[in-house]
Amino acid sequence: MMSFEVVPQSMHFEAPLPLRSGASIRDYSLAYETYGTLNADRSNAVLVCHALNASHHVAGVYAGQPKSEGWWDNMIGPGKSLDTDRFFVIGINNLGSCFGSTGPMHTNPDTGRVYGADFPVVTVEDWVDAQARLLDALGIDTLAAVMGGSLGGMQALSWTLQYPERVRHAAVIASAPNLNAENIAFNEVARRAIVTDPDFHGGHFYEHGVVPKRGLRIARMIGHITYLSDDVMNQKFGRQLKADDLRYSTQDIEFQIESYLRYQGDKFSEYFDANTYLLITRALDYFDPAGAHAGDLRAAFARATAKFLLVSFTTDWRFSPARSREIVKALLDNRRSVSYAEIDAPHGHDAFLLDDVRYLGVVRSWFERIAVDLEAAP
Amino acid sequence: MMSFEVVPQSMHFEAPLPLRSGASIRDYSLAYETYGTLNADRSNAVLVCHALNASHHVAGVYAGQPKSEGWWDNMIGPGKSLDTDRFFVIGINNLGSCFGSTGPMHTNPDTGRVYGADFPVVTVEDWVDAQARLLDALGIDTLAAVMGGSLGGMQALSWTLQYPERVRHAAVIASAPNLNAENIAFNEVARRAIVTDPDFHGGHFYEHGVVPKRGLRIARMIGHITYLSDDVMNQKFGRQLKADDLRYSTQDIEFQIESYLRYQGDKFSEYFDANTYLLITRALDYFDPAGAHAGDLRAAFARATAKFLLVSFTTDWRFSPARSREIVKALLDNRRSVSYAEIDAPHGHDAFLLDDVRYLGVVRSWFERIAVDLEAAP
């Protein structure tokens, strides 16, 4: 199927955005894309939130770049599960990211210098506030739905708590109500690898003309291990050797899995910003809506009024189905409307980005019902 | 219970030991300790093999150092599960380690320079060969038992295949018949962190007067995550903060789990040798007795004649019970005598080093039967 052409856009905001840390950020831009047409009621908008390594380029391709499909192009587009013939879909790049919105590699208007490590620490809640301002500017008062996977799912959850009146449905996929100790531990090791790389220069590496690639490579390798299931790793790589015979070396590549991880690390270190990595993993660590309610997730979700779809994947050990079930239970305890699908998929956390007919079918049915309701509205 | 005093010993070997890589090593020393008394038949010897971060100092304390208990002191000693009143127990430090046996920080007799990265790559099979030579020198033809946990369990397994006639029993605890792709992946990330640390100097950091501590810290942090279960991490650390309030920082410690991991990494980087880390993780990667039999573990174990004890721990996700069951099945398919205990313990892989009455009881009963048989022998 041919993908549709899209054009990235950007919107500038002069007014300071207050952040959870107590700091604020002003004169910032948000990169975004939209697909489909906003209806006359302005009631068919769906916001799609991204995870660590993604952007506003959610679907479609850029003109003349046939390989430039958006990161959720299998899910979103004309006739797809989230059907851009019926919905007006908005992809947005979060503050602090490195794909177009204002981030650590941009100039701090207060100092005239590149932010670097001085870019303010942002939270999921701050991102949602920034997204809400973009919607204001687009003239969208209420979202038909907000949707995201992993860290994107946390933003979708937070929308239903920060702006309950502005979001009618929320799809929360392969996500969790907060990080557990092991999740934080993996984030911390990745951050230490970056921060202790001598090329990091305390986060001001830009002015030294270097990039802490060693640290970024290690961070990405760790990440990749946690995105994949044990099963799929054994299936794809197992103990396959790179060459016919062992080399008996501690530094050369012996196993295919080593080759794969090094390649992923190298590729990532070429384009991802080290300060962005720190910021985004910290936003993950901090997210904890139950925190303000002594850990009681039921109490936290008392504010939510949206109708929910939760999806988890059986082999996801990063954000296991048990974590999604905590959310489902907290919502049901509040007598909220929740659909929940636990998809038996082999791919681990990565499954939320992959083609699985049952998964794509569940999302399709859920949006289909929303579309029918919308179109039947007086 | 007071621990008993022990004295480390060392034995020198002049003759070259041929290694699986095709290289050989000569003029090397092995550090070892013995506890208990070898009986007149020389039939009550038990060899204990160590894992990554351990040594020949398996049990007891050194004179004047009351806190210097051996790493398996809860298991081994007078009246303990492996009772040194009945068995003659031998702990040995493997070649390439950094706790007394010849390793990368020692001088290569061929060049007069410190080995560093030129220390030959050693395998589990090579270690077992070196251990067999030490037993020869001690006048021990046949082991009553060989015992080890994790990588130590792999050595115990390998003993039953390389020297089936010299080992009557084998206790293989929290181990696996080989590493899977995820295990290799974690090892590889740790190795890359070390090798890409600018202070590694291609493995010849000794002559630069530095230590690749950044890499060692990252390696140890990753290791620690894989040694602990999700459950025990959540129980011990959860999302507990270090201070009362969030600092909103990507580099300062926010969570207790970060503090714990950094401490473990710092401590490790002070005493562990970087080249040893590479060598030992590689030995783990390479171990695969089924490899020579087209992956058929049953065929691999056809040579084994020992009686086995296998122990695994339910929350061990590094070497899960399923991996132990593969060994049990392969042995049963060969109609070998196997006892198998799957201990419901919360501590993950680390459980094999901890006190658990059921675990220590299983090992005690198993050795008790061996002791009774020995003492009844004509």
JSON list of C-alpha atoms in Angstrom, two decimals, chain B residues 11-103:
[
{"chain": "B", "resi": 11, "resn": "MET", "atom": "CA", "xyz": [50.86, -23.91, 43.36]},
{"chain": "B", "resi": 12, "resn": "HIS", "atom": "CA", "xyz": [53.12, -23.21, 40.43]},
{"chain": "B", "resi": 13, "resn": "PHE", "atom": "CA", "xyz": [52.94, -25.08, 37.11]},
{"chain": "B", "resi": 14, "resn": "GLU", "atom": "CA", "xyz": [55.81, -24.89, 34.65]},
{"chain": "B", "resi": 15, "resn": "ALA", "atom": "CA", "xyz": [54.53, -27.16, 31.91]},
{"chain": "B", "resi": 16, "resn": "PRO", "atom": "CA", "xyz": [52.41, -25.42, 29.25]},
{"chain": "B", "resi": 17, "resn": "LEU", "atom": "CA", "xyz": [48.67, -25.96, 29.53]},
{"chain": "B", "resi": 18, "resn": "PRO", "atom": "CA", "xyz": [47.16, -26.27, 26.05]},
{"chain": "B", "resi": 19, "resn": "LEU", "atom": "CA", "xyz": [44.03, -24.12, 25.69]},
{"chain": "B", "resi": 20, "resn": "ARG", "atom": "CA", "xyz": [40.93, -24.53, 23.51]},
{"chain": "B", "resi": 21, "resn": "SER", "atom": "CA", "xyz": [41.90, -21.43, 21.53]},
{"chain": "B", "resi": 22, "resn": "GLY", "atom": "CA", "xyz": [45.04, -23.20, 20.26]},
{"chain": "B", "resi": 23, "resn": "ALA", "atom": "CA", "xyz": [47.27, -21.06, 22.46]},
{"chain": "B", "resi": 24, "resn": "SER", "atom": "CA", "xyz": [48.86, -22.34, 25.65]},
{"chain": "B", "resi": 25, "resn": "ILE", "atom": "CA", "xyz": [49.99, -20.89, 28.93]},
{"chain": "B", "resi": 26, "resn": "ARG", "atom": "CA", "xyz": [53.10, -21.86, 30.92]},
{"chain": "B", "resi": 27, "resn": "ASP", "atom": "CA", "xyz": [54.70, -20.87, 34.20]},
{"chain": "B", "resi": 28, "resn": "TYR", "atom": "CA", "xyz": [51.42, -20.09, 35.85]},
{"chain": "B", "resi": 29, "resn": "SER", "atom": "CA", "xyz": [50.23, -20.31, 39.44]},
{"chain": "B", "resi": 30, "resn": "LEU", "atom": "CA", "xyz": [46.88, -21.31, 40.86]},
{"chain": "B", "resi": 31, "resn": "ALA", "atom": "CA", "xyz": [45.70, -19.94, 44.20]},
{"chain": "B", "resi": 32, "resn": "TYR", "atom": "CA", "xyz": [43.69, -22.42, 46.24]},
{"chain": "B", "resi": 33, "resn": "GLU", "atom": "CA", "xyz": [42.48, -23.23, 49.73]},
{"chain": "B", "resi": 34, "resn": "THR", "atom": "CA", "xyz": [41.55, -26.50, 51.40]},
{"chain": "B", "resi": 35, "resn": "TYR", "atom": "CA", "xyz": [39.29, -27.14, 54.37]},
{"chain": "B", "resi": 36, "resn": "GLY", "atom": "CA", "xyz": [38.91, -30.40, 56.29]},
{"chain": "B", "resi": 37, "resn": "THR", "atom": "CA", "xyz": [41.08, -33.48, 56.04]},
{"chain": "B", "resi": 38, "resn": "LEU", "atom": "CA", "xyz": [41.70, -35.77, 53.10]},
{"chain": "B", "resi": 39, "resn": "ASN", "atom": "CA", "xyz": [40.87, -39.29, 54.24]},
{"chain": "B", "resi": 40, "resn": "ALA", "atom": "CA", "xyz": [43.22, -42.25, 53.90]},
{"chain": "B", "resi": 41, "resn": "ASP", "atom": "CA", "xyz": [41.50, -43.41, 50.69]},
{"chain": "B", "resi": 42, "resn": "ARG", "atom": "CA", "xyz": [41.77, -39.90, 49.26]},
{"chain": "B", "resi": 43, "resn": "SER", "atom": "CA", "xyz": [38.11, -40.36, 48.39]},
{"chain": "B", "resi": 44, "resn": "ASN", "atom": "CA", "xyz": [36.41, -37.49, 50.26]},
{"chain": "B", "resi": 45, "resn": "ALA", "atom": "CA", "xyz": [37.59, -34.50, 48.20]},
{"chain": "B", "resi": 46, "resn": "VAL", "atom": "CA", "xyz": [35.04, -31.96, 46.98]},
{"chain": "B", "resi": 47, "resn": "LEU", "atom": "CA", "xyz": [36.07, -29.29, 44.49]},
{"chain": "B", "resi": 48, "resn": "VAL", "atom": "CA", "xyz": [34.15, -26.00, 44.62]},
{"chain": "B", "resi": 49, "resn": "CYS", "atom": "CA", "xyz": [34.23, -23.88, 41.45]},
{"chain": "B", "resi": 50, "resn": "HIS", "atom": "CA", "xyz": [33.65, -20.13, 41.48]},
{"chain": "B", "resi": 51, "resn": "ALA", "atom": "CA", "xyz": [31.61, -17.78, 39.33]},
{"chain": "B", "resi": 52, "resn": "LEU", "atom": "CA", "xyz": [32.47, -14.35, 37.92]},
{"chain": "B", "resi": 53, "resn": "ASN", "atom": "CA", "xyz": [33.31, -12.33, 41.00]},
{"chain": "B", "resi": 54, "resn": "ALA", "atom": "CA", "xyz": [34.70, -14.91, 43.41]},
{"chain": "B", "resi": 55, "resn": "SER", "atom": "CA", "xyz": [37.82, -16.82, 44.23]},
{"chain": "B", "resi": 56, "resn": "HIS", "atom": "CA", "xyz": [39.48, -19.76, 45.96]},
{"chain": "B", "resi": 57, "resn": "HIS", "atom": "CA", "xyz": [38.43, -18.20, 49.27]},
{"chain": "B", "resi": 58, "resn": "VAL", "atom": "CA", "xyz": [35.23, -20.18, 49.54]},
{"chain": "B", "resi": 59, "resn": "ALA", "atom": "CA", "xyz": [34.81, -20.55, 53.29]},
{"chain": "B", "resi": 60, "resn": "GLY", "atom": "CA", "xyz": [36.32, -19.61, 56.63]},
{"chain": "B", "resi": 61, "resn": "VAL", "atom": "CA", "xyz": [38.18, -16.43, 57.59]},
{"chain": "B", "resi": 62, "resn": "TYR", "atom": "CA", "xyz": [41.77, -15.29, 57.47]},
{"chain": "B", "resi": 63, "resn": "ALA", "atom": "CA", "xyz": [43.62, -14.92, 60.77]},
{"chain": "B", "resi": 64, "resn": "GLY", "atom": "CA", "xyz": [42.93, -11.55, 62.38]},
{"chain": "B", "resi": 65, "resn": "GLN", "atom": "CA", "xyz": [40.31, -10.63, 59.76]},
{"chain": "B", "resi": 66, "resn": "PRO", "atom": "CA", "xyz": [36.96, -11.60, 61.30]},
{"chain": "B", "resi": 67, "resn": "LYS", "atom": "CA", "xyz": [34.98, -10.07, 58.39]},
{"chain": "B", "resi": 68, "resn": "SER", "atom": "CA", "xyz": [36.85, -12.02, 55.72]},
{"chain": "B", "resi": 69, "resn": "GLU", "atom": "CA", "xyz": [34.36, -14.89, 55.36]},
{"chain": "B", "resi": 70, "resn": "GLY", "atom": "CA", "xyz": [34.65, -16.88, 52.14]},
{"chain": "B", "resi": 71, "resn": "TRP", "atom": "CA", "xyz": [31.95, -16.32, 49.54]},
{"chain": "B", "resi": 72, "resn": "TRP", "atom": "CA", "xyz": [30.14, -19.58, 50.27]},
{"chain": "B", "resi": 73, "resn": "ASP", "atom": "CA", "xyz": [30.80, -19.61, 54.02]},
{"chain": "B", "resi": 74, "resn": "ASN", "atom": "CA", "xyz": [27.09, -20.12, 54.76]},
{"chain": "B", "resi": 75, "resn": "MET", "atom": "CA", "xyz": [27.22, -23.39, 52.79]},
{"chain": "B", "resi": 76, "resn": "ILE", "atom": "CA", "xyz": [30.62, -24.82, 53.62]},
{"chain": "B", "resi": 77, "resn": "GLY", "atom": "CA", "xyz": [32.34, -25.43, 56.95]},
{"chain": "B", "resi": 78, "resn": "PRO", "atom": "CA", "xyz": [32.26, -27.65, 60.03]},
{"chain": "B", "resi": 79, "resn": "GLY", "atom": "CA", "xyz": [28.71, -28.98, 60.45]},
{"chain": "B", "resi": 80, "resn": "LYS", "atom": "CA", "xyz": [27.40, -27.01, 57.46]},
{"chain": "B", "resi": 81, "resn": "SER", "atom": "CA", "xyz": [25.62, -28.34, 54.34]},
{"chain": "B", "resi": 82, "resn": "LEU", "atom": "CA", "xyz": [28.96, -29.24, 52.81]},
{"chain": "B", "resi": 83, "resn": "ASP", "atom": "CA", "xyz": [30.52, -30.44, 56.05]},
{"chain": "B", "resi": 84, "resn": "THR", "atom": "CA", "xyz": [34.27, -29.95, 56.30]},
{"chain": "B", "resi": 85, "resn": "ASP", "atom": "CA", "xyz": [34.30, -32.39, 59.24]},
{"chain": "B", "resi": 86, "resn": "ARG", "atom": "CA", "xyz": [33.53, -35.11, 56.70]},
{"chain": "B", "resi": 87, "resn": "PHE", "atom": "CA", "xyz": [34.79, -33.77, 53.37]},
{"chain": "B", "resi": 88, "resn": "PHE", "atom": "CA", "xyz": [38.08, -32.36, 52.19]},
{"chain": "B", "resi": 89, "resn": "VAL", "atom": "CA", "xyz": [36.99, -29.23, 50.35]},
{"chain": "B", "resi": 90, "resn": "ILE", "atom": "CA", "xyz": [39.12, -27.46, 47.74]},
{"chain": "B", "resi": 91, "resn": "GLY", "atom": "CA", "xyz": [38.52, -23.93, 46.54]},
{"chain": "B", "resi": 92, "resn": "ILE", "atom": "CA", "xyz": [40.50, -22.78, 43.53]},
{"chain": "B", "resi": 93, "resn": "ASN", "atom": "CA", "xyz": [40.92, -19.45, 41.76]},
{"chain": "B", "resi": 94, "resn": "ASN", "atom": "CA", "xyz": [40.66, -19.82, 38.00]},
{"chain": "B", "resi": 95, "resn": "LEU", "atom": "CA", "xyz": [43.28, -18.84, 35.45]},
{"chain": "B", "resi": 96, "resn": "GLY", "atom": "CA", "xyz": [42.74, -15.28, 34.26]},
{"chain": "B", "resi": 97, "resn": "SER", "atom": "CA", "xyz": [41.06, -14.19, 37.46]},
{"chain": "B", "resi": 98, "resn": "CYS", "atom": "CA", "xyz": [42.38, -11.31, 39.55]},
{"chain": "B", "resi": 99, "resn": "PHE", "atom": "CA", "xyz": [42.39, -12.85, 43.01]},
{"chain": "B", "resi": 100, "resn": "GLY", "atom": "CA", "xyz": [45.70, -14.68, 43.12]},
{"chain": "B", "resi": 101, "resn": "SER", "atom": "CA", "xyz": [45.99, -17.12, 40.22]},
{"chain": "B", "resi": 102, "resn": "THR", "atom": "CA", "xyz": [47.93, -16.02, 37.16]},
{"chain": "B", "resi": 103, "resn": "GLY", "atom": "CA", "xyz": [45.97, -13.41, 35.27]}
]
